[in-house]
């Protein structure tokens, strides 16, 4: 029998209320759409529509499968395995698994947070994201179909997400799906759940921890390798779940000693620490873990979950740095000291009796970490170790190299360590090694393969130490959601195309080239008045790359969600606000209802919102599910070349004219259109290619003439600049002469006539014949039959 | 330990999928590439981003073009090529997209399907994935002529990373014979 | 705001009750134990205890990892990847993923069932498993800490399981756990959730569908390839979720035409159909799918989820068999016809317009399937196709073979197809091919690799057609749970050892040898008065293997849970009742409390309940999680040789004396013990080895002298029979002469003296010196400190 | 296509882990096995379940035993061996368990660790996994002398499935020389 907990209405005590299913009597904030709390099949039709256009592309990493014990099975050349699955479907299944893992990461993170915060703040803590944010949870509204008002309400969204993740994971069990398109649909489904999980997590921490609420001008915090005052004990937090390390700040503030310590973070916990207090600093992304630890910078390391090196215990203990692991997702084999007294924990760590401890009790972490740091600091004053004790040691290490190239063939970037070593051996010149630092992920694989056991990472870091140490910039603290007011302002220009696009640079950092490339790419768009949004590791990298005047992009461009501005939403889970912004455009600007209305919203975004995701160096499963979630929402994503290793892309064939059509609600007709955008997920090789692809994928069928003109202007200019000529396909985006970039109009009309056989009325400077379709101001595209029917009524 | 002369069964593992399966690229010398190109009905050279950093590769690609082999330029490699007079078949699409197109039998940008595709100037891990897709899902003859040996290609130069000059010489050798 | 749904107490209408969290006011059926609704770390200590003894063993399938896009990484020789993970930990991570998939399969299956059944029967449908079952849900009680009374209550268990699965799946995301033991602990955790999922599923279907309730003498149903009357239309169901195909029976019964059709199933749906109505029949396990379909036996196939061939659409359509897919876990790329009229669906399938449809609406399936079957049957009368139209066709096919052996090197069993073909070519003698049929999984991989495109499976099946067709036996319908009364009867003899063991033969069927081996193995134990339990595909195989008199084990041995009996619990999800029986022994016989008291119960089972799991041909992820769930519960599992491909085992080192100890509650001391059992998960190669391992792993520290004597008798006899001599380790299980098998006592005492240097008092025939420990009737072992403290008080 | 004589770089893939990594067994002839056994400090022969079906293997194992090589019998192979007078070191443990023991440096059933282990008479897929474990996690020299080539072994007979007689002859050759 169920009874309410909490305030007890006395008369009720003896009324036996058999409450079976608790129904939500939602305030009628919006009439419910067709797919609240969707299961696997509710949105299948939408997925199949997308996937018919954006055909899944598979690039297997291995030719066989060994997922079950009937295998291993040779699936090469699309053969079938013992269970009957073929290579394509097996790869789609792997992608589905990856997306399940990504979605689980965010959802479990959210679950940890929400359960913990409800304990701390109560389930009634209102969801208040500031006066400028009324559409508080666009993803939850659209997907789950509820409007969460309190922390407690977020649990309902989580329960839905958990249920769906388990269902999709079920489908990868041997003997289920046999069709790769249906696996892709499931990958999209679970990735949509991933976005809900992210939204829950970020909303929960914003409201409970008092993070900035959609504030454009948040503080700037120091970012980079050289940011800490080495005269103070350094507490280094690493991971994604700030819940465990926040109490460190609280403790230091309470004891009035915050200024005597340095609290700096790696990965998203760093973002979230700075969102909590801008006294915290950012060391850098995942690739800075070994850099920071091997340099001996921290006096204590506090790890939580995700994207933490799996050799952390070893790496820290080699440098004499005690480790405090906090999350049950990564216990690291350490002793659980939850029940120990704080002093005893401190003693065990400081004395070295334990290399590290598992301490999942946030308050205790808050007390233990500073105390340990202080003690370790005392005996570790010369920790500016520069990776080698002396130049001679460095030299001796370099001397060991035989140029065998084992390292090169195991390095994710095939960095030519051998050449750098040879040069240093011959001439003492470290410059070739120093250059490697700009690209090195500090992943350590080279060291694993080196027969001479050379500390290659240390050699590389030391060789570029001055520059590395000087990599100190500023990151604008993650602001969380986009304001409804901002959406109101930019909604129309985005949908009509006058703001040429929104570039969302998010995710991980195994960039194919130097870290500064991300800044070069984004600045091209900032200058051209695109809106740039960022988060996670990309946002940190941006914060440590300075121009000649020593300024980062954050200092040069404002933090508004507006043309020519750069918005750091925050950590990985803050990516939800980027998807949310797209949804809010459909809702706030276009008045499309959200509640359980996913397909209509995604269709709106696909056809109208020129937003493109960009992840220059994605590698995590979370990046896979984030991207796939954006794809289902109609947002294309461009990834760096390592992104091909996700094995799957969604790439349309623009030359297949019959694939590109919409229903035009205005005319009531099925209409062939230009292929815009023509890919949903595509990997580029170079930064030049990234720039051009991003520009072209911002084009949308719904662009007004003015909008199309602006978008084409940038696309053509960038293509000329980086590809050396007009793009191959610019003309297929031309519906009338009004679409043509003003300055180039004549030139382009000539090209259309000469190279494409279009008929031009040269007197009027008008196109007479040629375009696939004409421009119609009332054009109202959709690919969803139900949406077409609804608005045709 | 077993020399080829002896008539000895080959070491065939009990299960082809244990440790490894499928075809590894045949490591070839320039002359083989020449023959493959000569026999091709519709060969094409695809160039990648390394051309932005390695001028010699641009020079090589230009020569291929001048020998009548059409060029698809990706990764921004069109820029130096166009500057040198090449008119690439494509310059806008990524190798990822071009590969997706190649997998489709209807893709005939110069009137017929490509039967032999040469790859020059790519990040090895990026090219490797594309070669894998083409290996499993198409019947195209793929030839990697970069400095790294590419197992997923049908034919590949052997590994030439120790000796850039040898790589260039091999490329020149091809050019001198087609 | 939340309000109750359902019967509305009028006075409440205007009382605003803010019900935040709904608390369960459980009747105090038992005082709560330490770990109700455990998270990842609550039982970590127990796991680490197990894993210290039963050290994880890794046998990698591949030397590299490509789980993320920093890879692929060479992990050979335990190197670390770019994320810092080493090979062992990477393999433990893979095992954790496999267990997550297995757990998701059962849990999603349960979720589908429960949500659907609540719609059909209401959430108040009581959980009534018959008068003999009061401990209705031992796993849910022990793990989740609740006592479910209704269908609705089961949802709480499901929510817990879903949450934990997502948490564990999170931990496999890059950058989490770095220690293989902690991954194993997580694998165990999620596998415990798997068992809960199974229990929920089976309880739900038993109570809602009226399956047998712990009834020992259920009906016998025809089983095997040749069971259907080919004069009737044949409806073939395949998969695991009977919810979608049950309405077929209902429809046929309603229309009074049940006897005009054959309804036969493949895989667990077959079990569950027969549990619903014993008119249904069992074609066989997963390996019978291609056999049945290629023979053209069905007139329609209805698929649901799990263990279904991933080339089903193709396989069916090649034989002109329409397919109805029903579960959202396996949509198979088919058109969703949920909204179509039944006639239209029938028409589309019968006409061949659609090869198959996706129809997730159970009631419609019930109507459509028979109608389609009837129509197809009309034109398909000669469907006893025998795999080839004629002997000449067979001969022509065989003639194509070049003995290239491609098939041999891809066959999971390396079957010598080449030799069979050669023999047939030369002499026309098919016998060597026929023998292959007894081992062939009908997986079809050989055909994928054959350069001559020979229909190898058809050749093999046809060559043994007579015997295959004669494989018709009987399976005792799955009975579901074990009665409390049965437990009361056998509890003591099991715990004291007089019933020498419980052998639970469950799971999949890629047996390393002929199908009949499972019967040979089990009969050895039945004759020796062990209790044999079975389920899933093993239970079906048993049902089609007859002795010389034409009897299956089910006909020769009773269906009680008692010595010398064989119990078929039912389908895969019924495995929960086997774990449940072990738990009920601790509870009903030993009065150990269950509620949230997992570690104590598992510890009890490990030390006292001589139950061993056995899976002769495991291959699914579900098999992995089932086994791992049993392991956490203290039950060892023996698997066939293919089981090594799970990559991980738990194998203790009996020669490391210091690893084997318990706390003796009676003496209050830590006591070294004999290593019993010495492995938790171990793969055997031959059936001979299986028999001996099963016998030895039944030994438990708590055996009385009588019990130990009986267990040793069987162990020694079996070792002599199959291994040719006394076991290597029999003496370490001897605590006093009373433990020695009566008939061999003298002989064994001599061996102890001569070979092991023990001192014997030959007058008294007593052991004076030698044993590790003496026997003490009050010995009360535990390895859990908290249990020790609790009962020492 | 490239013959060994030419001084040509080997085809080394850009990433060792792309397609395949790690050591493949060296395919060896009997004489090499003989040398390995002779050099061994403490060799052992482990036999498997095939001995229950293939009498010739029993005969071979007995001869190994008679030459002084200790035998660990698994899978029930002890039965025919004991009947022929062999006293195996172990007969109760599975190969799975024995492998777990071998991975432990403390495992010295005859006083010292085994440094060379020969495997005879196993289901290939079962043995393969054990060889994989020993490859990655121990320094033992594993030698597979079954009819299938075993990539995870350190040394293995090549594939002899076409010719059982050759397999037996090779086994006899070893025995004649140790
Ligand atoms: S899942 Fe299928 S393809 Fe993969 S190993 Fe198992 S049977 Fe083979
Ligand atoms: S640490 Fe740097 S150089 Fe070494 S393998 Fe990783 S990325 Fe390459
Ligand atoms: S692996 Fe070591 S020795 Fe070989 S080239 Fe690299 S750094 Fe030098
Ligand atoms: S952006 Fe990628 S690497 Fe960075 S913290 Fe997020 S998931 Fe990890
Ligand atoms: S998960 Fe780790 S070991 Fe695996 S590919 Fe990624 S970096 Fe390499
Ligand atoms: S693969 Fe085909 S041709 Fe070769 S041996 Fe097997 S059946 Fe004969
Ligand atoms: S179908 Fe039978 S013979 Fe063919 S590969 Fe599978 S198990 Fe071997
Ligand atoms: S026992 Fe195994 S093969 Fe059989 S139905 Fe269950 S999971 Fe599938």
Short mmCIF file of N, CA, C and O in Angstrom, two decimals, chain A residues 337-399:
data_model
loop_
_atom_site.label_atom_id
_atom_site.label_comp_id
_atom_site.label_asym_id
_atom_site.label_seq_id
_atom_site.Cartn_x
_atom_site.Cartn_y
_atom_site.Cartn_z
N UNK A 337 36.95 4.19 1.96
CA UNK A 337 37.18 4.77 3.29
C UNK A 337 36.00 5.62 3.75
O UNK A 337 36.14 6.47 4.63
N UNK A 338 34.85 5.35 3.16
CA UNK A 338 33.66 6.14 3.51
C UNK A 338 33.47 6.26 5.02
O UNK A 338 33.07 7.31 5.52
N UNK A 339 33.74 5.16 5.71
CA UNK A 339 33.45 5.14 7.15
C UNK A 339 34.61 5.64 8.00
O UNK A 339 34.49 5.72 9.21
N UNK A 340 35.72 5.95 7.38
CA UNK A 340 36.87 6.39 8.16
C UNK A 340 36.69 7.83 8.63
O UNK A 340 35.97 8.62 8.03
N UNK A 341 37.39 8.15 9.69
CA UNK A 341 37.44 9.54 10.12
C UNK A 341 38.32 10.33 9.15
O UNK A 341 39.31 9.79 8.63
N UNK A 342 38.00 11.60 8.98
CA UNK A 342 38.76 12.42 8.03
C UNK A 342 40.25 12.40 8.35
O UNK A 342 41.09 12.24 7.44
N UNK A 343 40.61 12.53 9.61
CA UNK A 343 42.03 12.54 9.96
C UNK A 343 42.74 11.28 9.49
O UNK A 343 43.86 11.33 9.00
N UNK A 344 42.05 10.17 9.69
CA UNK A 344 42.68 8.91 9.32
C UNK A 344 42.90 8.82 7.82
O UNK A 344 43.92 8.28 7.36
N UNK A 345 41.96 9.33 7.07
CA UNK A 345 42.13 9.32 5.62
C UNK A 345 43.32 10.19 5.24
O UNK A 345 44.18 9.80 4.45
N UNK A 346 43.35 11.37 5.82
CA UNK A 346 44.45 12.29 5.52
C UNK A 346 45.78 11.63 5.86
O UNK A 346 46.72 11.62 5.06
N UNK A 347 45.82 11.02 7.00
CA UNK A 347 47.06 10.38 7.44
C UNK A 347 47.50 9.29 6.46
O UNK A 347 48.66 9.23 6.05
N UNK A 348 46.54 8.45 6.10
CA UNK A 348 46.87 7.33 5.21
C UNK A 348 47.42 7.84 3.87
O UNK A 348 48.35 7.27 3.30
N UNK A 349 46.85 8.92 3.39
CA UNK A 349 47.27 9.45 2.09
C UNK A 349 48.60 10.19 2.20
O UNK A 349 49.48 10.04 1.34
N UNK A 350 48.73 10.98 3.21
CA UNK A 350 49.93 11.80 3.34
C UNK A 350 51.14 10.92 3.65
O UNK A 350 52.23 11.11 3.10
N UNK A 351 50.92 9.92 4.47
CA UNK A 351 52.02 9.03 4.83
C UNK A 351 52.39 8.10 3.67
O UNK A 351 53.44 7.48 3.69
N UNK A 352 51.51 8.02 2.69
CA UNK A 352 51.78 7.11 1.58
C UNK A 352 51.35 5.69 1.85
O UNK A 352 51.56 4.81 1.02
N UNK A 353 50.71 5.45 3.00
CA UNK A 353 50.23 4.10 3.29
C UNK A 353 49.26 3.66 2.20
O UNK A 353 49.25 2.52 1.79
N UNK A 354 48.44 4.58 1.77
CA UNK A 354 47.56 4.32 0.63
C UNK A 354 47.91 5.30 -0.48
O UNK A 354 48.06 6.50 -0.24
N UNK A 355 48.05 4.76 -1.68
CA UNK A 355 48.29 5.64 -2.85
C UNK A 355 47.07 6.48 -3.13
O UNK A 355 47.15 7.59 -3.63
N UNK A 356 45.94 5.87 -2.86
CA UNK A 356 44.69 6.57 -3.12
C UNK A 356 43.59 5.93 -2.32
O UNK A 356 43.75 4.84 -1.78
N UNK A 357 42.47 6.61 -2.24
CA UNK A 357 41.32 6.08 -1.52
C UNK A 357 40.07 6.26 -2.36
O UNK A 357 40.03 7.10 -3.27
N UNK A 358 39.08 5.44 -2.04
CA UNK A 358 37.76 5.64 -2.62
C UNK A 358 36.89 6.29 -1.57
O UNK A 358 36.68 5.73 -0.49
N UNK A 359 36.43 7.49 -1.85
CA UNK A 359 35.69 8.26 -0.86
C UNK A 359 34.47 8.90 -1.52
O UNK A 359 34.51 10.04 -1.98
N UNK A 360 33.37 8.16 -1.56
CA UNK A 360 32.19 8.68 -2.28
C UNK A 360 31.32 9.59 -1.43
O UNK A 360 30.13 9.73 -1.71
N UNK A 361 31.91 10.21 -0.42
CA UNK A 361 31.14 11.07 0.48
C UNK A 361 31.57 12.52 0.25
O UNK A 361 32.63 12.94 0.74
N UNK A 362 30.78 13.27 -0.50
CA UNK A 362 31.23 14.60 -0.93
C UNK A 362 31.75 15.47 0.21
O UNK A 362 32.81 16.10 0.09
N UNK A 363 31.04 15.51 1.33
CA UNK A 363 31.45 16.41 2.41
C UNK A 363 32.85 16.06 2.91
O UNK A 363 33.65 16.94 3.22
N UNK A 364 33.09 14.77 3.01
CA UNK A 364 34.42 14.36 3.49
C UNK A 364 35.50 14.72 2.49
O UNK A 364 36.61 15.09 2.88
N UNK A 365 35.17 14.61 1.23
CA UNK A 365 36.15 15.00 0.21
C UNK A 365 36.52 16.47 0.40
O UNK A 365 37.70 16.85 0.34
N UNK A 366 35.50 17.27 0.70
CA UNK A 366 35.72 18.69 0.89
C UNK A 366 36.72 18.99 1.99
O UNK A 366 37.50 19.93 1.90
N UNK A 367 36.72 18.17 2.99
CA UNK A 367 37.64 18.39 4.10
C UNK A 367 39.00 17.72 3.87
O UNK A 367 40.05 18.29 4.16
N UNK A 368 38.94 16.51 3.33
CA UNK A 368 40.18 15.73 3.19
C UNK A 368 41.12 16.32 2.14
O UNK A 368 42.33 16.45 2.37
N UNK A 369 40.56 16.70 1.00
CA UNK A 369 41.42 17.13 -0.11
C UNK A 369 42.32 18.31 0.27
O UNK A 369 43.54 18.26 0.05
N UNK A 370 41.77 19.38 0.84
CA UNK A 370 42.65 20.49 1.20
C UNK A 370 43.71 20.10 2.23
O UNK A 370 44.87 20.51 2.13
N UNK A 371 43.30 19.30 3.18
CA UNK A 371 44.27 18.92 4.21
C UNK A 371 45.41 18.10 3.62
O UNK A 371 46.58 18.29 3.98
N UNK A 372 45.08 17.20 2.75
CA UNK A 372 46.12 16.41 2.11
C UNK A 372 47.00 17.32 1.26
O UNK A 372 48.24 17.26 1.33
N UNK A 373 46.37 18.20 0.50
CA UNK A 373 47.13 19.08 -0.38
C UNK A 373 48.14 19.90 0.42
O UNK A 373 49.30 20.07 0.03
N UNK A 374 47.69 20.41 1.52
CA UNK A 374 48.54 21.26 2.35
C UNK A 374 49.78 20.48 2.82
O UNK A 374 50.90 20.99 2.76
N UNK A 375 49.54 19.28 3.29
CA UNK A 375 50.65 18.48 3.80
C UNK A 375 51.63 18.10 2.69
O UNK A 375 52.84 18.18 2.86
N UNK A 376 51.06 17.65 1.58
CA UNK A 376 51.93 17.24 0.48
C UNK A 376 52.72 18.43 -0.04
O UNK A 376 53.91 18.34 -0.34
N UNK A 377 52.06 19.57 -0.10
CA UNK A 377 52.69 20.78 -0.62
C UNK A 377 53.97 21.11 0.16
O UNK A 377 54.98 21.49 -0.40
N UNK A 378 53.87 20.93 1.47
CA UNK A 378 55.00 21.29 2.33
C UNK A 378 56.28 20.60 1.91
O UNK A 378 57.36 21.17 1.97
N UNK A 379 56.15 19.36 1.51
CA UNK A 379 57.37 18.63 1.17
C UNK A 379 57.61 18.56 -0.34
O UNK A 379 58.46 17.82 -0.80
N UNK A 380 56.88 19.34 -1.05
CA UNK A 380 56.87 19.18 -2.50
C UNK A 380 56.99 20.54 -3.18
O UNK A 380 56.38 20.80 -4.19
N UNK A 381 57.77 21.41 -2.54
CA UNK A 381 57.79 22.80 -3.00
C UNK A 381 58.36 22.94 -4.41
O UNK A 381 58.00 23.81 -5.16
N UNK A 382 59.32 22.09 -4.73
CA UNK A 382 59.95 22.23 -6.05
C UNK A 382 59.22 21.38 -7.08
O UNK A 382 59.82 20.67 -7.86
N UNK A 383 57.93 21.48 -7.05
CA UNK A 383 57.21 20.57 -7.94
C UNK A 383 57.13 21.10 -9.37
O UNK A 383 56.59 20.44 -10.24
N UNK A 384 57.69 22.27 -9.59
CA UNK A 384 57.75 22.72 -10.99
C UNK A 384 58.85 21.93 -11.66
O UNK A 384 59.95 22.40 -11.91
N UNK A 385 58.51 20.71 -11.92
CA UNK A 385 59.49 19.67 -12.16
C UNK A 385 59.94 19.68 -13.62
O UNK A 385 60.97 19.16 -13.97
N UNK A 386 59.17 20.28 -14.43
CA UNK A 386 59.49 20.34 -15.86
C UNK A 386 59.76 18.97 -16.49
O UNK A 386 60.57 18.86 -17.39
N UNK A 387 59.16 17.95 -15.96
CA UNK A 387 59.19 16.62 -16.57
C UNK A 387 60.51 15.88 -16.45
O UNK A 387 60.55 14.67 -16.50
N UNK A 388 61.60 16.61 -16.33
CA UNK A 388 62.87 15.96 -16.01
C UNK A 388 63.57 16.79 -14.96
O UNK A 388 63.43 18.02 -14.93
N UNK A 389 64.33 16.12 -14.13
CA UNK A 389 65.01 16.84 -13.06
C UNK A 389 66.04 17.81 -13.63
O UNK A 389 66.29 18.85 -13.05
N UNK A 390 66.59 17.45 -14.76
CA UNK A 390 67.64 18.31 -15.32
C UNK A 390 67.72 18.14 -16.82
O UNK A 390 67.19 17.18 -17.39
N UNK A 391 68.43 19.05 -17.45
CA UNK A 391 68.64 18.95 -18.89
C UNK A 391 69.44 17.70 -19.25
O UNK A 391 69.23 17.09 -20.29
N UNK A 392 70.34 17.36 -18.37
CA UNK A 392 71.15 16.17 -18.63
C UNK A 392 70.29 14.91 -18.67
O UNK A 392 70.48 14.05 -19.53
N UNK A 393 69.37 14.87 -17.75
CA UNK A 393 68.47 13.71 -17.73
C UNK A 393 67.68 13.64 -19.04
O UNK A 393 67.51 12.57 -19.62
N UNK A 394 67.20 14.77 -19.47
CA UNK A 394 66.46 14.82 -20.73
C UNK A 394 67.34 14.31 -21.87
O UNK A 394 66.92 13.47 -22.67
N UNK A 395 68.55 14.82 -21.89
CA UNK A 395 69.48 14.44 -22.95
C UNK A 395 69.76 12.94 -22.94
O UNK A 395 69.76 12.27 -23.98
N UNK A 396 69.96 12.43 -21.77
CA UNK A 396 70.23 10.99 -21.63
C UNK A 396 69.04 10.17 -22.15
O UNK A 396 69.19 9.14 -22.78
N UNK A 397 67.87 10.67 -21.85
CA UNK A 397 66.67 9.95 -22.28
C UNK A 397 66.58 9.95 -23.81
O UNK A 397 66.33 8.92 -24.43
N UNK A 398 66.83 11.11 -24.38
CA UNK A 398 66.77 11.22 -25.84
C UNK A 398 67.83 10.32 -26.49
O UNK A 398 67.60 9.70 -27.53
N UNK A 399 68.96 10.24 -25.83
CA UNK A 399 70.07 9.47 -26.40
C UNK A 399 69.72 7.99 -26.59
O UNK A 399 70.29 7.30 -27.42
#
